[in-house]
């Protein structure tokens, strides 16, 4: 599926692990249930994991050194648990790898996603990237601290979202 | 920071600078884009719905309704006139003040909304987060900065919470809506214990501001009185602590059933201790420096509030006393519709938007303009919308009260019933709302007309009558001394009566007294409840006090005993 990064379409080196098959080589995203299997893999490729919305991010604590990507999910765009998961991964667990939003987020949520620590967004085939690019550039100011190290706008709580 | 303002800062609310204006313009453009995408079909109604809701646009029974935010209920005359203009130009010449201190317009066309929002933005107003599963408009004490009993002016912190919650990246798709109220008075005028979070500001031992924090209160299908989760939160931790509460809610609040999704259900399910443990764990783990509310930040926001120059002539109280002595009608109104002010020679005025037989909270564009004129002439250009759906002028000179009363009278706004039986809170009901089971407005009008006599109203004394057209409780019937809930009985509108509720310091949930009654029988029942109270009350007792002393029996008997 197409991938957005910094408001534009980007190449996706990752593939999801196929069901009922060995994880295989290369950069692979495994379901949470197969995390141990992925970590035990001898392949030099990178490992990612899919964190379902009901899972505790802290369940990944021990595995973090072996993870390059964590995918969070929006089963529907109104289900905002992934915002808190992403922020928790960055703020409490110090995860510095890629956080990918999957499922059904909307372009109108793009700034929220990025300010909670999401770096890439997986969108359905045929998605028009233009609304995502527009939302990426929409606001010059935000009114609260986020977990990004944003520049202060100079007044009160305001920040300049990157 | 750039600043184009050359006039003095408006009294009572935060003043935008250029950055704030640019932000709001970008938000209007975003919504214009969303409306265009909806009209072109690029967005489905399901996808558009949360986006329009986050801009205060509902789809009601007959038309779109636009709810405009009035942060902490405070506006200047220029903003009020803009509301009158919108009522005249885009609606049917009236607006409706709500229990969330907002105003809503009931007959709006979708394609007009970007233009309306653009016009609102020109006077520093918007409809951001007046609906949707996000942090809603922050409400506050209608007598803030004026009341004699106030310890801390809550509006600066209300503004801080408004800014912090505006397009908050993490908390804009919560399990359900989230309402915050803040007060700075020991007398609770904001219903702090009936909010998702209620904050009460007070001076700490060192003089610095501290907060008492209540969580998990609410009305709706499951009315619950909120519980105190923190007794003395330092000012610098206000945002961090609220973030911690919201994170726990966002992660664990139920999303499978909208009737079980409010934070009150989570707090009840976990128990306060377990809930507090989770909040404290999050709070302890947070990078607190990042979320710290510094004294400099508070000062910077405070500096963008205008303050009134409260100087009255020394003989202002004597002039008022003489005016009252000379005119019994004015005297009656002054008795019911004013509140003590902290400054000598000043008084707070509460204007009833509940004329006898009228629709609670509705005002015509002419009346809205008149309110703006009066604010300009008598109250430092400022007015407040109250959670009782009325209007307050915060700072009125006592020697000018008579002239203000005359001006109100000319606009049909001098009804002397504040806090009395005619001061009814009612939701829009089945006349507008797709969720309602029954019409709230006609029964409110009938009760109000039945008790129109101001002498009788004053004799009955302080009482809150609250009417909701369905179990979602937008008319806060659970908190009414007399609560009335519309129910559907085989397609007929019936009304269930509850007694003994309160939203104030003695917060309580009203109890059902018996089977639901048809509309006219309900009005008669209210009359009998009042007669019973008048017969049984002791010196100085309000309706609620007599009910609490005697219990349900005599009241229930008066309604249901067959003759």
XYZ file of C-alpha atoms in Angstrom:
725
model
C 0.000 0.000 0.000
C 1.180 3.573 -0.623
C 3.092 5.277 2.132
C 3.185 8.959 3.111
C 6.129 10.601 4.753
C 6.447 14.340 5.426
C 3.362 14.977 3.337
C 4.490 13.187 0.183
C 4.379 9.649 -1.194
C 7.433 7.629 -0.262
C 8.824 4.212 -1.128
C 7.980 1.488 1.352
C 10.780 -0.984 2.002
C 8.657 -2.951 4.469
C 6.358 -5.902 3.874
C 3.892 -7.555 6.249
C 4.622 -11.104 7.357
C 2.470 -13.533 5.413
C 0.067 -15.600 7.476
C 0.949 -19.264 8.034
C 4.349 -18.837 6.457
C 7.816 -18.353 7.906
C 8.624 -14.678 8.475
C 11.388 -14.791 5.912
C 14.064 -12.300 5.024
C 14.226 -8.509 4.738
C 12.287 -5.715 6.474
C 9.163 -7.401 7.839
C 6.262 -6.225 10.013
C 4.958 -9.048 12.209
C 1.746 -9.217 14.229
C 2.191 -8.822 17.987
C 1.569 -12.546 18.496
C 4.628 -13.372 16.352
C 6.964 -10.844 17.945
C 9.132 -13.456 19.697
C 9.409 -15.414 16.475
C 10.507 -12.260 14.691
C 13.055 -11.348 17.330
C 14.504 -14.862 17.150
C 14.982 -14.580 13.383
C 18.588 -14.741 12.177
C 18.024 -12.646 9.032
C 19.886 -9.280 8.968
C 16.682 -7.510 7.799
C 14.859 -5.064 10.089
C 11.889 -6.034 12.258
C 8.636 -4.161 12.777
C 5.572 -5.043 14.828
C 1.870 -4.251 14.539
C 0.487 -2.979 17.849
C -3.293 -3.406 18.017
C -5.255 -0.541 19.611
C -6.114 -2.495 22.758
C -2.491 -3.504 23.475
C -0.331 -1.802 26.082
C 2.702 -0.163 24.473
C 4.678 -1.194 27.563
C 4.314 -4.810 26.370
C 7.003 -3.906 23.812
C 9.482 -2.563 26.348
C 11.838 -5.555 26.330
C 11.610 -5.928 22.556
C 12.332 -2.293 21.654
C 16.079 -2.661 20.973
C 15.212 -5.216 18.300
C 12.482 -3.135 16.668
C 12.890 -0.571 13.891
C 9.202 0.051 13.263
C 5.994 -0.025 15.269
C 2.707 0.178 13.409
C -0.309 1.575 15.262
C -3.834 1.135 13.957
C -7.007 3.113 13.398
C -9.737 0.484 12.940
C -11.931 3.511 12.278
C -10.649 7.075 12.187
C -12.721 7.967 15.270
C -10.857 5.447 17.414
C -8.084 7.669 18.776
C -6.243 5.192 20.994
C -3.309 5.102 18.587
C -2.562 8.755 19.374
C -1.913 7.866 23.001
C -0.007 4.704 22.051
C 2.317 6.628 19.738
C 2.904 9.343 22.299
C 3.580 6.715 24.988
C 6.100 4.944 22.769
C 8.000 8.190 22.278
C 7.647 9.771 25.692
C 7.728 6.879 28.134
C 9.549 4.157 26.205
C 11.963 6.403 24.299
C 11.324 4.637 20.998
C 13.162 6.473 18.212
C 12.350 4.255 15.217
C 9.553 4.635 12.699
C 5.979 4.792 13.989
C 3.552 4.024 11.217
C -0.178 4.750 11.240
C -2.262 2.056 9.552
C -5.970 1.449 9.196
C -8.225 4.349 8.312
C -6.819 7.676 9.458
C -7.984 10.819 7.631
C -5.794 13.549 6.137
C -7.472 15.931 8.595
C -5.723 14.013 11.381
C -2.272 14.318 9.846
C -0.915 17.016 12.119
C -2.256 15.224 15.188
C -0.549 12.032 14.078
C 2.794 13.709 13.541
C 2.624 15.643 16.803
C 2.006 12.394 18.678
C 5.136 10.871 17.133
C 3.825 9.088 14.029
C 6.340 9.339 11.171
C 4.661 7.512 8.273
C 1.102 6.802 7.226
C -0.057 3.843 5.190
C -2.953 4.811 2.914
C -5.195 2.734 0.640
C -4.238 2.125 -3.013
C -5.352 5.009 -5.205
C -5.279 7.593 -2.400
C -4.927 11.161 -3.633
C -1.920 12.521 -1.736
C -2.970 16.166 -2.314
C -5.235 16.506 0.790
C -2.467 14.982 2.899
C 0.036 17.473 1.515
C -2.410 20.322 2.184
C -2.977 19.237 5.778
C 0.755 18.791 6.256
C 1.230 22.482 5.555
C -2.049 23.723 7.083
C -1.122 25.231 10.441
C 1.805 27.456 11.368
C 1.129 27.298 15.065
C -0.056 24.849 17.712
C -1.286 25.672 21.185
C 0.190 22.999 23.360
C 3.446 21.187 23.968
C 3.817 17.900 22.097
C 6.440 15.186 22.380
C 8.278 16.621 19.384
C 11.009 19.075 20.206
C 9.207 21.899 18.487
C 10.404 25.475 18.418
C 8.511 27.753 20.744
C 6.533 30.354 18.878
C 7.553 32.877 21.507
C 4.267 33.412 23.261
C 2.825 31.384 26.129
C 2.156 27.737 25.155
C 2.494 28.203 21.415
C 4.756 26.008 19.283
C 5.688 25.932 15.622
C 4.832 22.472 14.330
C 7.592 21.192 12.047
C 4.816 38.094 18.861
C 3.168 40.521 16.477
C 0.251 42.578 17.592
C -1.929 44.758 15.452
C -4.316 45.788 18.222
C -4.312 49.510 18.780
C -7.485 49.840 20.849
C -7.395 49.033 24.572
C -7.749 45.326 25.309
C -11.372 44.234 25.766
C -12.359 43.582 29.366
C -12.931 40.041 30.530
C -11.509 37.875 27.768
C -8.257 37.093 26.041
C -7.433 39.263 23.024
C -6.052 37.630 19.893
C -2.801 38.725 18.353
C -1.865 38.280 14.685
C -0.718 34.687 15.207
C -4.064 33.748 16.760
C -5.875 35.418 13.852
C -3.750 33.566 11.302
C -4.424 30.271 13.049
C -8.163 30.819 13.015
C -8.073 31.814 9.340
C -6.229 28.576 8.539
C -8.898 26.678 10.466
C -11.692 28.356 8.485
C -9.899 27.472 5.235
C -9.585 23.875 6.409
C -13.313 23.714 7.029
C -14.086 25.374 3.688
C -12.007 22.626 2.096
C -13.854 19.936 4.085
C -17.257 21.314 3.071
C -16.144 21.395 -0.575
C -14.930 17.785 -0.316
C -18.271 16.778 1.192
C -20.299 18.566 -1.481
C -18.166 16.981 -4.235
C -18.666 13.547 -2.668
C -14.965 13.032 -1.935
C -15.890 12.765 1.740
C -18.714 10.464 2.768
C -21.226 11.769 5.337
C -19.686 9.316 7.801
C -16.229 10.817 7.214
C -17.505 14.396 7.157
C -19.562 14.073 10.335
C -16.749 14.202 12.913
C -15.111 17.032 10.968
C -18.231 19.185 10.903
C -18.955 18.307 14.524
C -15.507 19.504 15.495
C -16.580 22.810 13.959
C -19.833 22.897 15.896
C -22.095 21.902 13.018
C -24.863 19.426 13.883
C -27.507 17.977 11.648
C -30.785 18.262 13.519
C -34.353 17.278 12.802
C -35.052 20.014 10.255
C -31.762 21.748 9.437
C -28.132 22.191 10.378
C -27.437 23.768 13.750
C -24.256 25.768 14.334
C -23.025 26.042 17.901
C -20.643 28.942 18.387
C -18.139 28.791 21.242
C -18.149 31.523 23.840
C -15.030 30.717 25.866
C -15.841 31.017 29.582
C -19.075 32.662 28.426
C -17.493 36.085 27.979
C -17.876 38.399 24.976
C -17.400 42.045 24.098
C -20.085 44.133 22.397
C -18.465 43.803 18.962
C -18.670 40.021 19.217
C -22.257 40.129 20.466
C -23.272 42.306 17.499
C -21.724 39.756 15.167
C -24.005 37.106 16.683
C -27.010 39.354 16.035
C -25.819 39.802 12.444
C -25.549 36.031 11.980
C -29.017 35.500 13.444
C -30.445 38.093 11.021
C -28.530 37.071 7.937
C -28.255 33.285 8.111
C -30.901 32.164 10.597
C -34.505 33.023 11.399
C -33.580 36.169 13.289
C -32.841 34.570 16.635
C -30.203 32.647 18.541
C -30.355 30.294 21.498
C -28.077 30.626 24.529
C -27.066 27.201 25.854
C -26.221 25.688 29.229
C -22.590 25.441 28.047
C -22.457 29.250 27.857
C -22.481 29.038 24.071
C -24.966 30.249 21.492
C -26.494 28.117 18.791
C -28.256 28.898 15.559
C -30.899 26.390 14.556
C -31.575 27.072 10.885
C -28.226 27.112 9.111
C -27.391 26.027 5.555
C -24.289 23.869 5.153
C -22.994 25.943 2.251
C -23.168 29.146 4.360
C -21.070 27.777 7.203
C -17.575 28.602 5.879
C -18.688 32.220 5.380
C -20.267 32.364 8.847
C -17.091 30.983 10.413
C -15.044 33.532 8.467
C -17.182 36.367 9.833
C -16.932 34.977 13.360
C -13.160 34.732 12.980
C -13.014 38.453 12.206
C -14.192 39.085 15.786
C -12.030 36.354 17.373
C -14.807 33.795 17.575
C -15.175 30.265 16.306
C -17.098 27.024 16.681
C -14.076 24.813 17.283
C -14.782 21.786 19.461
C -18.306 22.815 20.416
C -19.242 19.231 19.609
C -17.541 15.959 18.737
C -15.622 13.545 20.953
C -13.095 16.111 22.038
C -12.504 18.629 24.809
C -15.435 21.015 24.563
C -15.637 24.731 25.222
C -14.362 25.386 28.754
C -16.999 26.962 30.978
C -16.566 29.183 34.008
C -18.286 31.245 36.652
C -20.626 33.877 35.203
C -19.593 36.278 37.983
C -15.838 35.692 37.427
C -13.695 38.684 38.252
C -16.658 40.433 39.848
C -18.242 38.307 42.573
C -17.708 39.384 46.158
C -17.108 35.770 47.237
C -14.489 34.962 44.585
C -11.015 33.838 45.707
C -9.312 33.492 42.304
C -10.432 34.889 38.924
C -10.717 31.636 36.937
C -10.797 33.153 33.451
C -7.053 33.290 32.857
C -6.797 29.566 33.571
C -9.972 28.942 31.570
C -8.231 30.634 28.622
C -5.097 28.559 29.199
C -7.239 25.423 29.099
C -9.003 26.700 25.977
C -5.709 27.219 24.179
C -4.184 23.958 25.410
C -7.217 21.946 24.318
C -7.525 23.623 20.901
C -6.733 20.990 18.255
C -4.968 18.927 20.885
C -3.150 16.242 18.914
C -3.822 13.400 21.341
C -7.299 14.199 22.648
C -9.409 15.103 19.636
C -10.755 11.569 19.018
C -11.644 10.527 22.537
C -14.148 7.784 23.368
C -16.766 10.494 23.938
C -17.168 14.238 24.521
C -15.254 15.805 27.381
C -16.406 18.827 29.365
C -14.293 20.938 31.684
C -15.527 23.702 33.987
C -13.433 25.976 36.173
C -14.437 28.145 39.105
C -12.561 30.333 41.553
C -15.249 30.735 44.162
C -16.115 28.580 47.167
C -19.735 28.795 46.013
C -19.978 26.443 43.054
C -21.667 28.264 40.181
C -20.195 26.071 37.444
C -21.530 22.637 38.507
C -17.922 21.439 38.904
C -19.103 18.075 40.213
C -21.216 17.447 37.116
C -18.352 17.722 34.632
C -15.872 15.228 33.212
C -13.314 17.416 34.956
C -14.275 20.190 37.347
C -11.511 22.523 38.525
C -11.840 24.840 41.501
C -9.037 27.389 41.855
C -8.098 28.609 45.325
C -5.167 30.407 46.889
C -2.641 28.002 48.435
C -0.842 28.562 51.748
C 1.979 30.388 49.910
C -0.449 32.613 48.008
C 0.134 30.716 44.751
C -2.884 29.279 42.966
C -3.823 25.681 43.726
C -6.549 23.579 42.197
C -9.066 21.169 43.537
C -9.808 18.694 40.760
C -13.017 16.685 40.421
C -13.371 13.912 37.875
C -16.084 11.681 36.483
C -19.192 13.744 37.063
C -21.932 14.073 34.503
C -25.593 13.959 33.681
C -26.906 11.967 30.728
C -28.322 8.483 31.107
C -26.119 7.726 34.076
C -26.019 10.793 36.317
C -23.002 10.718 38.621
C -21.619 13.290 41.017
C -17.888 13.732 40.334
C -15.269 12.751 42.890
C -12.286 14.726 44.114
C -9.115 13.294 42.591
C -6.761 16.067 43.725
C -7.091 18.516 46.561
C -4.217 20.941 46.040
C -2.731 20.667 42.554
C 0.002 23.280 42.030
C -0.562 25.707 39.167
C 2.543 24.569 37.290
C 1.158 21.011 37.087
C -2.316 21.921 35.832
C -1.729 20.891 32.217
C 0.404 17.853 33.078
C -2.224 16.508 35.451
C -5.082 17.060 33.036
C -3.023 15.374 30.286
C -2.518 12.411 32.607
C -6.251 12.101 33.282
C -7.092 12.358 29.594
C -4.442 9.804 28.594
C -5.862 7.245 30.983
C -9.317 7.994 29.607
C -8.239 7.851 25.963
C -6.469 4.525 26.460
C -9.056 2.768 28.643
C -12.410 4.491 28.124
C -14.997 2.255 26.477
C -15.541 2.639 22.749
C -17.990 -0.198 22.201
C -21.099 1.582 23.518
C -21.572 5.348 23.326
C -23.741 5.275 26.435
C -20.882 3.787 28.441
C -18.085 5.839 26.927
C -17.880 8.898 29.195
C -15.054 9.104 31.718
C -17.570 8.764 34.567
C -18.193 5.143 33.526
C -14.448 4.414 33.505
C -13.987 5.975 36.940
C -16.923 3.934 38.267
C -15.709 0.713 36.623
C -12.160 1.004 37.953
C -13.095 2.667 41.237
C -11.635 6.032 42.183
C -8.546 4.562 43.837
C -7.566 2.397 40.875
C -8.335 5.243 38.476
C -6.240 7.667 40.519
C -3.396 5.116 40.613
C -3.331 4.992 36.818
C -3.419 8.789 36.591
C -0.639 9.119 39.177
C 1.470 6.511 37.354
C 1.104 8.431 34.100
C 1.771 11.736 35.858
C 4.915 10.320 37.505
C 6.228 8.934 34.208
C 5.629 12.110 32.204
C 8.323 14.510 31.118
C 6.913 17.147 33.461
C 9.225 19.931 32.372
C 7.679 19.681 28.915
C 4.151 20.237 30.205
C 4.982 22.690 32.976
C 2.723 25.723 33.118
C 5.213 28.438 33.976
C 4.376 31.663 35.811
C 5.649 33.488 32.695
C 3.081 31.699 30.512
C 0.290 32.531 32.935
C 1.437 36.154 33.085
C 1.667 36.419 29.285
C -1.903 35.217 28.842
C -3.144 37.338 31.724
C -1.588 40.397 30.077
C -3.891 39.955 27.077
C -6.982 40.427 29.210
C -8.349 43.928 29.641
C -9.337 44.864 33.178
C -12.089 47.276 34.180
C -11.329 50.484 35.988
C -13.746 50.044 38.876
C -14.317 53.565 40.120
C -17.815 54.567 41.157
C -18.989 57.838 42.718
C -19.097 57.672 46.506
C -22.846 58.217 46.515
C -23.583 55.361 44.056
C -25.032 53.033 46.745
C -27.169 55.876 48.143
C -28.463 56.709 44.659
C -29.372 53.053 44.093
C -31.133 52.852 47.461
C -33.160 55.951 46.604
C -34.029 54.603 43.126
C -35.212 51.348 44.636
C -37.272 53.063 47.293
C -38.991 55.155 44.612
C -39.943 52.313 42.265
C -41.248 48.962 43.571
C -40.969 47.266 40.150
C -37.333 48.251 39.856
C -36.816 47.256 43.469
C -38.217 43.782 42.849
C -36.029 43.255 39.806
C -32.961 44.543 41.684
C -33.748 42.111 44.490
C -33.911 39.049 42.238
C -31.612 39.883 39.337
C -28.439 41.252 40.895
C -25.461 39.789 42.713
C -22.944 41.445 45.066
C -19.811 42.863 43.443
C -16.383 42.910 45.063
C -15.838 46.638 44.371
C -17.649 49.381 46.302
C -20.378 51.110 44.304
C -20.635 48.245 41.775
C -23.098 45.420 41.302
C -23.447 42.392 38.998
C -26.601 42.131 36.908
C -28.184 38.899 35.748
C -30.571 39.362 32.834
C -33.293 36.779 32.496
C -33.658 35.372 28.993
C -36.771 33.601 30.304
C -39.805 35.895 29.852
C -43.097 34.519 31.180
C -44.368 32.027 28.625
C -41.227 32.398 26.505
C -38.673 29.920 25.207
C -35.790 29.618 27.690
C -32.565 31.027 26.253
C -33.958 32.304 22.936
C -33.130 35.887 22.002
C -33.972 37.814 18.832
C -31.299 39.658 16.861
C -32.872 42.882 18.132
C -32.466 41.731 21.734
C -28.918 40.536 21.104
C -28.055 43.958 19.665
C -29.704 45.601 22.678
C -27.552 43.473 25.001
C -24.468 44.663 23.111
C -25.572 48.292 23.442
C -26.181 47.889 27.173
C -22.813 46.176 27.673
C -21.135 49.061 25.892
C -22.997 51.711 27.847
C -23.026 50.206 31.337
C -20.584 47.323 31.759
C -17.189 48.013 30.212
C -18.246 46.618 26.836
C -18.505 43.084 28.239
C -21.175 40.492 28.964
C -21.313 36.834 29.919
C -23.594 33.968 28.928
C -24.536 31.853 31.951
C -25.022 28.101 32.317
C -28.606 28.982 33.286
C -29.045 30.316 29.703
C -29.157 33.910 30.931
C -26.871 36.936 30.481
C -24.711 38.659 33.082
C -23.310 42.177 33.044
C -20.356 41.841 35.378
C -19.483 45.376 36.388
C -22.351 47.850 36.646
C -22.223 51.072 38.639
C -24.952 51.091 41.274
C -25.998 54.624 40.386
C -26.565 53.485 36.781
C -28.602 50.387 37.576
C -31.956 52.135 37.084
C -30.976 53.374 33.623
C -29.785 49.872 32.723
C -33.092 48.413 33.903
C -35.004 50.851 31.685
C -32.854 49.863 28.712
C -33.530 46.180 29.413
C -37.237 46.880 29.698
C -37.273 48.459 26.243
C -35.798 45.244 24.838
C -38.222 43.014 26.767
C -35.422 41.694 28.946
C -36.349 42.964 32.410
C -38.164 39.854 33.696
C -37.593 39.706 37.474
C -37.262 35.920 37.869
C -33.577 35.027 38.242
C -33.230 31.834 40.263
C -37.029 31.645 40.610
C -39.529 29.211 39.142
C -39.722 31.073 35.838
C -35.954 30.699 35.354
C -36.356 27.269 33.767
C -33.583 25.368 32.019
C -34.900 23.380 29.076
C -33.180 21.549 26.253
C -34.318 22.191 22.636
C -36.371 18.973 22.756
C -38.373 17.421 19.967
C -38.999 20.796 18.349
C -35.409 20.645 17.062
C -33.563 17.579 18.248
C -33.508 14.215 16.503
C -32.760 12.389 19.766
C -35.663 13.762 21.804
C -38.695 11.756 22.934
C -40.774 14.772 23.871
C -41.019 18.510 23.401
C -39.371 20.413 26.279
C -40.197 23.927 25.139
C -44.028 23.888 25.310
C -44.076 22.483 28.844
C -41.453 25.035 29.922
C -43.645 27.761 28.432
C -46.731 26.446 30.229
C -45.005 26.272 33.615
C -43.504 29.699 33.069
C -46.930 31.130 32.136
C -48.639 29.391 35.068
C -46.257 31.098 37.496
C -45.973 34.373 35.596
C -46.986 36.512 38.589
C -43.709 37.947 39.923
C -45.105 38.291 43.439
C -45.968 34.600 43.518
C -42.570 33.714 42.102
C -40.796 35.674 44.773
C -42.996 34.131 47.442
C -42.017 30.646 46.222
C -38.391 31.676 46.370
C -35.281 30.022 44.991
C -35.922 26.913 42.955
C -34.422 25.240 39.906
C -36.753 23.618 37.398
C -34.933 21.635 34.715
C -36.527 19.982 31.693
C -34.956 17.429 29.345
C -36.699 16.015 26.285
C -34.903 12.686 26.565
C -32.630 10.610 28.752
C -29.520 12.366 27.405
C -30.385 15.064 29.943
C -29.298 18.211 28.089
C -31.762 20.129 30.290
C -29.948 18.720 33.368
C -33.182 17.388 34.873
C -31.172 15.213 37.294
C -29.826 18.387 38.891
C -33.161 20.194 39.131
C -34.852 20.770 42.457
C -37.767 19.780 40.250
C -36.602 17.772 37.248
C -38.836 16.899 34.311
C -37.864 14.228 31.803
C -39.721 13.660 28.547
C -40.411 10.002 27.768
C -42.210 8.251 24.967
C -45.170 6.085 25.987
C -46.518 4.273 22.947
C -46.014 7.331 20.782
C -47.408 9.804 23.360
C -45.280 12.422 25.088
C -45.175 11.823 28.844
C -43.086 13.451 31.547
C -41.395 11.903 34.542
C -40.845 14.075 37.609
C -37.729 13.913 39.797
C -37.213 15.870 43.005
C -34.231 16.851 45.109
C -31.442 17.318 42.569
C -28.814 20.047 42.847
C -25.812 21.127 40.776
C -24.243 23.299 43.436
C -22.076 22.610 46.504
C -24.753 20.246 47.800
C -24.705 18.354 44.476
C -27.266 15.578 44.333
C -29.215 13.589 41.770
C -32.985 13.945 41.791
C -35.172 10.929 42.577
C -38.158 9.832 40.484
C -41.412 10.273 42.418
C -43.781 8.115 40.373
C -45.230 7.249 36.985
C -44.860 9.700 34.100
C -47.750 12.046 33.324
C -49.064 13.749 30.182
C -47.993 17.347 29.539
C -50.873 19.265 31.136
C -51.062 16.877 34.087
C -47.346 17.487 34.625
C -47.895 21.233 34.761
C -50.678 20.642 37.318
C -48.373 18.330 39.259
C -45.726 21.048 39.471
C -48.381 23.426 40.792
C -49.341 20.877 43.467
C -45.713 20.308 44.438
C -45.333 24.044 44.917
C -48.551 24.277 46.967
C -47.326 21.434 49.178
C -44.031 23.197 49.715
C -45.714 26.516 50.523
C -47.910 24.754 53.092
C -45.159 22.745 54.762
C -42.120 24.972 54.592
C -40.453 26.386 57.664
C -38.990 29.868 57.921
C -36.157 30.399 55.458
C -36.462 27.049 53.678
C -36.087 26.749 49.927
C -38.167 24.112 48.103
C -35.108 21.849 48.153
C -34.646 22.267 51.908
C -38.251 21.368 52.679
C -38.023 18.360 50.378
C -34.847 17.186 52.068
C -36.319 17.639 55.534
C -39.602 15.853 54.839
C -38.630 13.382 52.145
C -40.647 12.342 49.150
C -43.937 11.268 50.771
C -45.931 14.507 51.087
C -44.842 15.642 47.627
C -45.566 12.324 46.014
C -48.980 12.201 47.692
C -49.840 15.659 46.431
C -49.207 14.566 42.856
C -50.616 11.036 42.830
C -53.241 10.892 45.599
C -56.636 10.551 43.936
C -59.196 13.052 45.055
